Amino acid sequence: METDSVKRLAASFREHFGSHDKAVAVRSPGRVNLIGEHTDYNEGFVLPAAVDKAAHFIVTPGKRGECRIYAADLADHFSCSVGSIAKSEKSWPNYLLGIISELQKDGHTIPGCDVVFGGDVPIGAGMSSSAAVECGFAFALNELFHLGLSKLDLARLGQRAENRFVGVQCGIMDQFVNIFGKDQKVLKIDCRSLEYEYFPFERTDLNIVLCETESKRSLASSEYNIRRQQCEAGVAILRKHEPKIRTLRDVSEELLAVHRGEMDDIILRRCLYVVHENARVLAACQDLQRNDFRSFGRKMYLSHAGLRDDYQVSSPDLDFLVEAASSIEGVLGARMMGAGFGGCTINLVEHNRVAVFTEEIRERYRRRSGKPNNVYVTRIESGTALVPLD
Ligand code: GLA
C-alpha cells in the first residue's frame, strides 16, 4: 500500500519534473487524539497517536532559486521563487510555503526544490492533514539540505508555519505527534514542558474507529482562534487574584468556583471545560496503565459532552454520531475529535463488533443525511520518517 503510494508519486515526479535521482522520500502520518481536546494551547495534556493514513513526499533540490510543487491528489501545480515566498491565494501551497518561510526566518537557505506530494489523510476530517503536510515537507527539507534540525525543532517549525503563515493559532499537539509518534503507542504530551510519555496500545480486542461527518469545517479556523482568546480572557481575570497563573493549566476547579461571578458565562464555560479535560487526560492515562478501557471510554463520552455544552465546538452531525455510537453494542467510548465544527468522531470499539458497528453507523447516518459516511478502522503507526523510493 505504502510502496504503491510512493511509486505513484515517483511516476508523477518523473512526468512533471524529470529525474528523481537525488530525491528524498518521506511518509508523514495523520493522527488521532484519544482524549485531551483544545487543551494543547492551554499548556495542558493530550493523548494522540500517529496513524496509518499518511501524506507522502518526493523532494529534490530542483532548479536553483525555484520552488515547484505538484499536488498529485489535486492535480494542481504551484511554483514561485524561493527569494520571494508570500502567502498564496490558493490554500494548499501555504502549508509548504509556510515551512520555507519559517526556515528562512531562522537563517536557513533553501536553494530550490521540486516537490510532488499526495496521500490519503482525509482533508477536513480532523485527522490533521495540515500537520502531515507541514511536518512531512519540513522533514524532507531537513534531510535534503542537511539543516541539522532536531525532532522538536521540526515539530515547532510545523506549528509556526501554521500559526504565522496559514493563520490558525493551533497548539503543538498535531505537529508533535506527527514527528514523535510510535508504532502501537499513544503519546501523552505535557504541552507546557513538552515532556512526553508513550503508553502501549497493542490491544487486539479493541479498535480505534473514526466516523466522518460530511459537514464542512468552515467555522473551524475562525472559531478556533476565538476559543483561544476566550481562554486567555479567563486567565486574565484569574491572574488579577493569582499573578502566578499563566494559562488554564494553572487553574483548579476550586479557583474557578471562587471567581465565577466575575466572569461572563461563556468565558466561565470555556475555562471549566479545559480544567475538566486536563484532569480527564491524567485520569485516562491511569486507566491505560490499569488496562481499564471501560473507564477510559466513559471519559471519552464526558469529553464529548464538555466539547458540546461548554466549549461549544461540536456540531449536530458529530453529536448524532456520538449518540448513535453510544447505543451500539461493543462501543466503549466515543467523542468528536480535533478542532470541531465537523470532521469526525473517534470511537473505541470491541474488535469483534467493528463490522456490525460500521454497518450500523453508516446506515443510521444515511437515514439521517441521505448518504452513508466514511468510517475508518485505524492502526497506530510511527511518526514521520524517510521511506525507500524504489
Ligand atoms: C487542532 C489543532 C490542535 C488542537 C486541536 C484541538 O487539531 O491543530 O493544536 O488544538 O485542534 O484539540
CSV table of C-alpha atoms and ligand atoms in Angstrom, one decimal:
chain,number,residue,atom,x,y,z
A,1,MET,CA,0.0,0.0,0.0
A,2,GLU,CA,2.7,2.4,1.1
A,3,THR,CA,5.1,1.4,-1.6
A,4,ASP,CA,2.2,1.9,-4.1
A,5,SER,CA,1.7,5.5,-3.0
A,6,VAL,CA,5.4,6.2,-3.3
A,7,LYS,CA,5.6,4.5,-6.7
A,8,ARG,CA,2.6,6.5,-7.9
A,9,LEU,CA,4.2,9.7,-6.7
A,10,ALA,CA,7.6,8.8,-8.2
A,11,ALA,CA,5.9,8.3,-11.6
A,12,SER,CA,4.2,11.6,-11.2
A,13,PHE,CA,7.5,13.2,-10.3
A,14,ARG,CA,9.2,11.9,-13.4
A,15,GLU,CA,6.3,13.1,-15.6
A,16,HIS,CA,6.4,16.6,-14.1
A,17,PHE,CA,10.0,17.3,-13.2
A,18,GLY,CA,12.2,14.5,-14.7
A,19,SER,CA,14.7,12.5,-12.8
A,20,HIS,CA,14.4,12.0,-9.0
A,21,ASP,CA,17.9,10.6,-8.6
A,22,LYS,CA,18.8,13.0,-5.7
A,23,ALA,CA,15.3,12.7,-4.1
A,24,VAL,CA,14.3,12.1,-0.5
A,25,ALA,CA,11.0,10.3,0.0
A,26,VAL,CA,9.1,10.8,3.3
A,27,ARG,CA,6.0,9.4,4.9
A,28,SER,CA,4.1,11.7,7.2
A,29,PRO,CA,1.1,10.4,9.1
A,30,GLY,CA,-2.3,11.9,10.1
A,31,ARG,CA,-3.2,11.5,13.8
A,32,VAL,CA,-6.0,10.5,16.1
A,33,ASN,CA,-6.4,12.0,19.6
A,34,LEU,CA,-7.9,9.7,22.2
A,35,ILE,CA,-8.6,12.4,24.7
A,36,GLY,CA,-7.4,16.0,25.5
A,37,GLU,CA,-9.1,18.3,23.0
A,38,HIS,CA,-8.4,22.0,23.0
A,39,THR,CA,-6.0,21.6,25.9
A,40,ASP,CA,-2.7,21.9,24.0
A,41,TYR,CA,-2.7,25.7,23.6
A,42,ASN,CA,-3.7,26.0,27.2
A,43,GLU,CA,-0.4,24.3,28.1
A,44,GLY,CA,-2.3,21.2,29.2
A,45,PHE,CA,-2.3,17.5,28.4
A,46,VAL,CA,-3.2,15.5,25.2
A,47,LEU,CA,-3.1,11.8,24.3
A,48,PRO,CA,-2.7,11.5,20.5
A,49,ALA,CA,-1.2,8.8,18.2
A,50,ALA,CA,0.0,8.8,14.6
A,51,VAL,CA,-2.0,6.5,12.3
A,52,ASP,CA,-1.9,4.5,9.1
A,53,LYS,CA,-3.2,7.3,6.9
A,54,ALA,CA,-0.4,9.5,5.6
A,55,ALA,CA,1.0,12.0,3.2
A,56,HIS,CA,4.0,11.1,1.1
A,57,PHE,CA,6.6,13.4,-0.4
A,58,ILE,CA,9.2,13.2,-3.0
A,59,VAL,CA,11.6,16.2,-2.9
A,60,THR,CA,14.7,17.0,-4.9
A,61,PRO,CA,16.9,20.2,-4.9
A,62,GLY,CA,15.3,21.2,-8.2
A,63,LYS,CA,16.4,24.3,-10.1
A,64,ARG,CA,18.3,27.0,-8.3
A,65,GLY,CA,16.1,29.6,-6.9
A,66,GLU,CA,12.9,28.0,-7.8
A,67,CYS,CA,10.3,26.1,-5.8
A,68,ARG,CA,8.0,23.9,-7.9
A,69,ILE,CA,5.2,21.9,-6.3
A,70,TYR,CA,2.8,19.4,-7.7
A,71,ALA,CA,-0.1,18.3,-5.5
A,72,ALA,CA,-0.8,14.9,-7.1
A,73,ASP,CA,-4.3,14.3,-5.5
A,74,LEU,CA,-5.5,17.7,-6.7
A,75,ALA,CA,-3.6,17.5,-10.0
A,76,ASP,CA,-2.5,21.1,-9.3
A,77,HIS,CA,0.8,22.9,-9.7
A,78,PHE,CA,2.3,25.8,-7.9
A,79,SER,CA,5.7,27.5,-8.4
A,80,CYS,CA,7.4,30.5,-7.1
A,81,SER,CA,10.9,31.9,-6.5
A,82,VAL,CA,12.4,30.9,-3.1
A,83,GLY,CA,13.6,34.5,-2.8
A,84,SER,CA,10.0,35.8,-2.7
A,85,ILE,CA,7.9,33.5,-0.6
A,86,ALA,CA,4.5,35.0,0.0
A,87,LYS,CA,1.1,33.7,1.0
A,88,SER,CA,-0.8,32.2,-1.9
A,89,GLU,CA,-4.4,32.8,-2.7
A,90,LYS,CA,-4.8,29.0,-3.2
A,91,SER,CA,-4.9,27.5,0.2
A,92,TRP,CA,-2.9,24.2,-0.2
A,93,PRO,CA,0.5,25.7,-1.1
A,94,ASN,CA,0.6,27.7,2.1
A,95,TYR,CA,1.2,24.6,4.2
A,96,LEU,CA,4.5,24.1,2.3
A,97,LEU,CA,5.4,27.8,1.7
A,98,GLY,CA,5.0,28.4,5.5
A,99,ILE,CA,7.7,25.9,6.1
A,100,ILE,CA,10.2,27.6,3.7
A,101,SER,CA,9.3,31.0,5.1
A,102,GLU,CA,9.9,29.9,8.7
A,103,LEU,CA,13.2,28.2,7.8
A,104,GLN,CA,14.4,31.3,6.0
A,105,LYS,CA,13.4,33.4,9.1
A,106,ASP,CA,15.6,31.1,11.1
A,107,GLY,CA,18.5,31.8,8.8
A,108,HIS,CA,18.4,28.6,6.7
A,109,THR,CA,19.0,28.8,2.9
A,110,ILE,CA,16.7,26.7,0.7
A,111,PRO,CA,18.4,26.8,-2.7
A,112,GLY,CA,15.4,25.5,-4.6
A,113,CYS,CA,13.2,22.4,-4.6
A,114,ASP,CA,10.9,20.2,-6.8
A,115,VAL,CA,8.2,18.6,-4.8
A,116,VAL,CA,5.5,16.0,-5.5
A,117,PHE,CA,3.2,15.1,-2.7
A,118,GLY,CA,-0.1,13.3,-2.1
A,119,GLY,CA,-1.7,10.9,0.3
A,120,ASP,CA,-4.8,9.5,2.0
A,121,VAL,CA,-5.2,11.6,5.1
A,122,PRO,CA,-8.8,12.8,4.6
A,123,ILE,CA,-8.9,16.6,4.4
A,124,GLY,CA,-11.1,18.4,6.9
A,125,ALA,CA,-11.8,15.2,8.9
A,126,GLY,CA,-10.0,16.4,12.0
A,127,MET,CA,-7.0,14.0,11.4
A,128,SER,CA,-4.6,16.8,10.9
A,129,SER,CA,-3.8,16.5,7.2
A,130,SER,CA,-2.3,20.0,7.6
A,131,ALA,CA,0.4,18.9,10.1
A,132,ALA,CA,1.1,15.9,7.9
A,133,VAL,CA,1.9,18.2,5.0
A,134,GLU,CA,3.8,20.8,7.1
A,135,CYS,CA,5.9,18.3,9.0
A,136,GLY,CA,6.4,15.9,6.1
A,137,PHE,CA,7.8,18.7,4.0
A,138,ALA,CA,9.9,20.1,6.8
A,139,PHE,CA,11.3,16.7,7.5
A,140,ALA,CA,12.2,16.2,3.8
A,141,LEU,CA,13.9,19.6,3.5
A,142,ASN,CA,15.9,18.9,6.7
A,143,GLU,CA,17.2,15.7,5.2
A,144,LEU,CA,17.7,17.0,1.7
A,145,PHE,CA,19.7,20.1,2.7
A,146,HIS,CA,21.2,18.7,6.0
A,147,LEU,CA,19.7,21.6,8.0
A,148,GLY,CA,20.5,19.8,11.3
A,149,LEU,CA,17.1,20.3,12.9
A,150,SER,CA,16.1,18.1,15.8
A,151,LYS,CA,12.7,16.3,16.1
A,152,LEU,CA,11.5,19.0,18.4
A,153,ASP,CA,12.7,21.8,16.0
A,154,LEU,CA,10.7,20.1,13.3
A,155,ALA,CA,7.5,19.9,15.3
A,156,ARG,CA,7.9,23.6,16.4
A,157,LEU,CA,8.6,24.6,12.8
A,158,GLY,CA,5.4,23.0,11.6
A,159,GLN,CA,3.4,24.7,14.3
A,160,ARG,CA,5.0,28.1,13.5
A,161,ALA,CA,4.2,27.7,9.8
A,162,GLU,CA,0.5,27.0,10.7
A,163,ASN,CA,0.4,29.9,13.2
A,164,ARG,CA,2.2,32.6,11.2
A,165,PHE,CA,1.6,31.6,7.6
A,166,VAL,CA,-1.6,29.7,7.4
A,167,GLY,CA,-3.1,31.8,10.2
A,168,VAL,CA,-4.5,29.2,12.6
A,169,GLN,CA,-3.3,29.7,16.2
A,170,CYS,CA,-3.1,25.9,16.7
A,171,GLY,CA,-1.2,24.3,19.6
A,172,ILE,CA,1.7,21.9,19.3
A,173,MET,CA,-0.2,18.5,19.5
A,174,ASP,CA,-0.6,17.7,15.8
A,175,GLN,CA,2.9,18.5,14.8
A,176,PHE,CA,4.4,16.9,17.9
A,177,VAL,CA,2.7,13.6,17.4
A,178,ASN,CA,3.3,13.6,13.7
A,179,ILE,CA,7.1,13.7,14.4
A,180,PHE,CA,7.2,11.7,17.7
A,181,GLY,CA,4.5,9.1,17.1
A,182,LYS,CA,5.5,5.4,17.6
A,183,ASP,CA,4.0,2.2,16.3
A,184,GLN,CA,1.4,0.8,18.6
A,185,LYS,CA,1.8,3.6,21.2
A,186,VAL,CA,-0.2,6.5,22.2
A,187,LEU,CA,1.7,9.6,23.3
A,188,LYS,CA,0.9,11.6,26.4
A,189,ILE,CA,2.3,15.1,25.8
A,190,ASP,CA,2.6,17.8,28.5
A,191,CYS,CA,2.1,20.8,26.3
A,192,ARG,CA,3.8,23.1,28.8
A,193,SER,CA,7.1,21.3,29.4
A,194,LEU,CA,6.9,19.2,26.1
A,195,GLU,CA,7.8,16.2,28.2
A,196,TYR,CA,6.2,13.1,26.7
A,197,GLU,CA,5.5,9.5,27.6
A,198,TYR,CA,4.5,6.5,25.5
A,199,PHE,CA,1.7,4.2,26.5
A,200,PRO,CA,1.3,0.8,24.8
A,201,PHE,CA,-1.8,0.4,22.8
A,202,GLU,CA,-1.5,-3.1,21.5
A,203,ARG,CA,-5.0,-4.3,22.0
A,204,THR,CA,-6.1,-7.0,19.6
A,205,ASP,CA,-9.6,-6.9,21.1
A,206,LEU,CA,-10.2,-3.2,20.6
A,207,ASN,CA,-10.1,-0.9,17.6
A,208,ILE,CA,-10.0,2.9,17.1
A,209,VAL,CA,-12.7,3.7,14.6
A,210,LEU,CA,-13.2,7.1,13.0
A,211,CYS,CA,-16.6,8.1,11.7
A,212,GLU,CA,-16.6,11.1,9.3
A,213,THR,CA,-19.3,13.7,9.1
A,214,GLU,CA,-19.8,15.2,5.7
A,215,SER,CA,-20.1,18.7,7.3
A,216,LYS,CA,-17.7,21.4,6.1
A,217,ARG,CA,-15.5,22.8,8.8
A,218,SER,CA,-15.8,26.4,7.5
A,219,LEU,CA,-16.1,27.8,11.0
A,220,ALA,CA,-13.1,25.8,12.3
A,221,SER,CA,-10.3,28.3,12.0
A,222,SER,CA,-12.1,31.5,13.0
A,223,GLU,CA,-13.9,29.9,15.9
A,224,TYR,CA,-10.7,28.1,16.9
A,225,ASN,CA,-8.9,31.4,17.3
A,226,ILE,CA,-11.9,32.8,19.2
A,227,ARG,CA,-11.7,29.9,21.7
A,228,ARG,CA,-8.1,30.7,22.3
A,229,GLN,CA,-8.9,34.3,23.0
A,230,GLN,CA,-11.7,33.3,25.4
A,231,CYS,CA,-9.4,31.1,27.3
A,232,GLU,CA,-6.9,34.0,27.6
A,233,ALA,CA,-9.7,36.3,28.7
A,234,GLY,CA,-10.5,33.8,31.6
A,235,VAL,CA,-6.8,33.7,32.5
A,236,ALA,CA,-6.6,37.5,32.6
A,237,ILE,CA,-9.4,37.7,35.2
A,238,LEU,CA,-7.9,35.0,37.4
A,239,ARG,CA,-4.4,36.4,37.2
A,240,LYS,CA,-5.6,39.5,38.9
A,241,HIS,CA,-6.1,37.4,42.0
A,242,GLU,CA,-3.2,34.9,41.5
A,243,PRO,CA,-0.5,36.6,39.5
A,244,LYS,CA,1.4,33.3,39.1
A,245,ILE,CA,-1.3,31.9,36.8
A,246,ARG,CA,0.0,31.8,33.2
A,247,THR,CA,-2.5,29.6,31.4
A,248,LEU,CA,-5.6,27.5,32.3
A,249,ARG,CA,-3.1,24.7,33.1
A,250,ASP,CA,-2.5,26.5,36.4
A,251,VAL,CA,-6.2,26.8,37.2
A,252,SER,CA,-8.2,24.5,39.5
A,253,GLU,CA,-11.9,23.9,39.6
A,254,GLU,CA,-12.0,25.4,43.1
A,255,LEU,CA,-10.3,28.7,42.0
A,256,LEU,CA,-12.8,29.0,39.1
A,257,ALA,CA,-15.7,28.4,41.6
A,258,VAL,CA,-14.4,31.3,43.8
A,259,HIS,CA,-14.2,33.8,40.9
A,260,ARG,CA,-17.1,32.6,38.7
A,261,GLY,CA,-19.1,35.7,39.5
A,262,GLU,CA,-16.5,37.9,37.8
A,263,MET,CA,-16.7,36.0,34.5
A,264,ASP,CA,-19.2,36.2,31.7
A,265,ASP,CA,-21.0,32.9,31.4
A,266,ILE,CA,-19.3,32.0,28.1
A,267,ILE,CA,-15.8,32.6,29.4
A,268,LEU,CA,-16.6,30.5,32.5
A,269,ARG,CA,-17.8,27.6,30.5
A,270,ARG,CA,-14.7,27.6,28.2
A,271,CYS,CA,-12.5,27.6,31.3
A,272,LEU,CA,-14.4,24.9,33.1
A,273,TYR,CA,-14.2,22.6,30.1
A,274,VAL,CA,-10.4,23.0,29.8
A,275,VAL,CA,-9.9,22.4,33.5
A,276,HIS,CA,-12.0,19.3,33.4
A,277,GLU,CA,-10.5,18.0,30.2
A,278,ASN,CA,-7.0,18.3,31.6
A,279,ALA,CA,-8.0,16.3,34.7
A,280,ARG,CA,-9.6,13.7,32.4
A,281,VAL,CA,-6.4,13.1,30.4
A,282,LEU,CA,-4.4,12.4,33.5
A,283,ALA,CA,-7.1,10.1,34.8
A,284,ALA,CA,-7.4,8.4,31.4
A,285,CYS,CA,-3.6,7.7,31.5
A,286,GLN,CA,-4.2,5.8,34.7
A,287,ASP,CA,-6.9,3.8,33.1
A,288,LEU,CA,-4.5,2.9,30.3
A,289,GLN,CA,-2.0,1.7,32.9
A,290,ARG,CA,-4.7,-0.4,34.6
A,291,ASN,CA,-5.9,-1.6,31.2
A,292,ASP,CA,-9.3,-0.3,32.1
A,293,PHE,CA,-10.8,0.7,28.8
A,294,ARG,CA,-14.3,0.8,30.0
A,295,SER,CA,-13.4,3.6,32.4
A,296,PHE,CA,-11.3,5.2,29.6
A,297,GLY,CA,-14.4,5.1,27.3
A,298,ARG,CA,-16.6,6.8,29.8
A,299,LYS,CA,-14.1,9.7,29.9
A,300,MET,CA,-14.4,10.0,26.1
A,301,TYR,CA,-18.2,10.5,26.4
A,302,LEU,CA,-17.6,13.1,29.1
A,303,SER,CA,-15.1,14.8,27.0
A,304,HIS,CA,-17.6,15.0,24.2
A,305,ALA,CA,-20.3,16.4,26.5
A,306,GLY,CA,-17.9,19.1,27.6
A,307,LEU,CA,-16.9,20.0,24.0
A,308,ARG,CA,-20.6,20.1,23.0
A,309,ASP,CA,-22.1,22.0,26.0
A,310,ASP,CA,-19.3,24.1,27.5
A,311,TYR,CA,-16.7,24.6,24.8
A,312,GLN,CA,-19.3,24.6,22.1
A,313,VAL,CA,-17.2,23.3,19.2
A,314,SER,CA,-19.3,20.2,18.3
A,315,SER,CA,-21.9,20.1,15.5
A,316,PRO,CA,-25.3,18.4,15.2
A,317,ASP,CA,-23.7,15.7,12.9
A,318,LEU,CA,-21.0,15.0,15.4
A,319,ASP,CA,-23.5,14.8,18.3
A,320,PHE,CA,-25.6,12.5,16.3
A,321,LEU,CA,-22.7,10.1,15.6
A,322,VAL,CA,-21.7,10.1,19.3
A,323,GLU,CA,-25.2,9.5,20.4
A,324,ALA,CA,-25.7,6.7,17.8
A,325,ALA,CA,-22.4,5.0,18.8
A,326,SER,CA,-23.3,5.1,22.4
A,327,SER,CA,-26.3,2.9,21.7
A,328,ILE,CA,-24.4,0.3,19.6
A,329,GLU,CA,-23.2,-2.8,21.4
A,330,GLY,CA,-19.4,-3.1,21.8
A,331,VAL,CA,-18.7,0.6,21.8
A,332,LEU,CA,-16.7,1.6,24.9
A,333,GLY,CA,-16.5,5.3,24.2
A,334,ALA,CA,-17.0,8.0,21.5
A,335,ARG,CA,-16.4,11.7,21.1
A,336,MET,CA,-15.7,14.3,18.5
A,337,MET,CA,-12.1,14.6,17.6
A,338,GLY,CA,-9.9,17.6,16.7
A,339,ALA,CA,-10.8,21.2,16.4
A,340,GLY,CA,-14.5,20.5,15.9
A,341,PHE,CA,-17.4,22.0,13.8
A,342,GLY,CA,-17.3,18.9,11.6
A,343,GLY,CA,-14.6,16.4,10.9
A,344,CYS,CA,-15.0,13.1,12.6
A,345,THR,CA,-15.7,11.2,15.8
A,346,ILE,CA,-13.3,8.8,17.4
A,347,ASN,CA,-14.8,5.5,18.8
A,348,LEU,CA,-13.3,2.8,20.9
A,349,VAL,CA,-14.9,-0.4,19.6
A,350,GLU,CA,-14.6,-4.1,20.5
A,351,HIS,CA,-12.8,-5.8,17.7
A,352,ASN,CA,-15.4,-8.4,17.1
A,353,ARG,CA,-18.1,-5.7,16.9
A,354,VAL,CA,-16.4,-3.4,14.4
A,355,ALA,CA,-18.1,-4.8,11.3
A,356,VAL,CA,-21.6,-4.5,12.8
A,357,PHE,CA,-20.7,-1.1,14.2
A,358,THR,CA,-19.5,0.2,10.8
A,359,GLU,CA,-22.6,-1.1,9.0
A,360,GLU,CA,-25.0,0.2,11.7
A,361,ILE,CA,-23.5,3.7,11.9
A,362,ARG,CA,-23.3,4.2,8.2
A,363,GLU,CA,-26.9,3.1,7.8
A,364,ARG,CA,-28.1,5.4,10.6
A,365,TYR,CA,-26.1,8.3,9.1
A,366,ARG,CA,-27.5,7.5,5.6
A,367,ARG,CA,-31.0,7.6,7.1
A,368,ARG,CA,-30.3,11.0,8.6
A,369,SER,CA,-28.5,12.7,5.8
A,370,GLY,CA,-29.3,10.8,2.7
A,371,LYS,CA,-25.8,9.4,2.1
A,372,PRO,CA,-23.6,7.0,4.1
A,373,ASN,CA,-20.5,8.4,5.7
A,374,ASN,CA,-16.9,7.2,5.7
A,375,VAL,CA,-15.8,5.0,8.5
A,376,TYR,CA,-12.1,4.1,9.1
A,377,VAL,CA,-10.6,1.5,11.3
A,378,THR,CA,-7.2,2.9,12.1
A,379,ARG,CA,-4.0,1.4,13.2
A,380,ILE,CA,-1.4,3.3,15.2
A,381,GLU,CA,1.8,3.7,13.3
A,382,SER,CA,5.1,5.5,13.6
A,383,GLY,CA,5.7,9.2,13.0
A,384,THR,CA,7.3,11.0,10.1
A,385,ALA,CA,10.3,9.1,8.6
A,386,LEU,CA,12.2,8.5,5.4
A,387,VAL,CA,10.8,5.8,3.1
A,388,PRO,CA,12.6,3.9,0.3
A,389,LEU,CA,11.9,5.3,-3.1
A,390,ASP,CA,12.3,2.1,-5.1
B,1,GLA,C1,-6.4,21.2,16.0
B,1,GLA,C2,-5.1,21.9,16.4
B,1,GLA,C3,-4.5,21.3,17.7
B,1,GLA,C4,-5.5,21.1,18.8
B,1,GLA,C5,-6.8,20.6,18.3
B,1,GLA,C6,-7.9,20.6,19.3
B,1,GLA,O1,-6.2,19.9,15.6
B,1,GLA,O2,-4.2,21.9,15.4
B,1,GLA,O3,-3.4,22.1,18.1
B,1,GLA,O4,-5.7,22.4,19.5
B,1,GLA,O5,-7.3,21.2,17.1
B,1,GLA,O6,-7.5,19.7,20.4
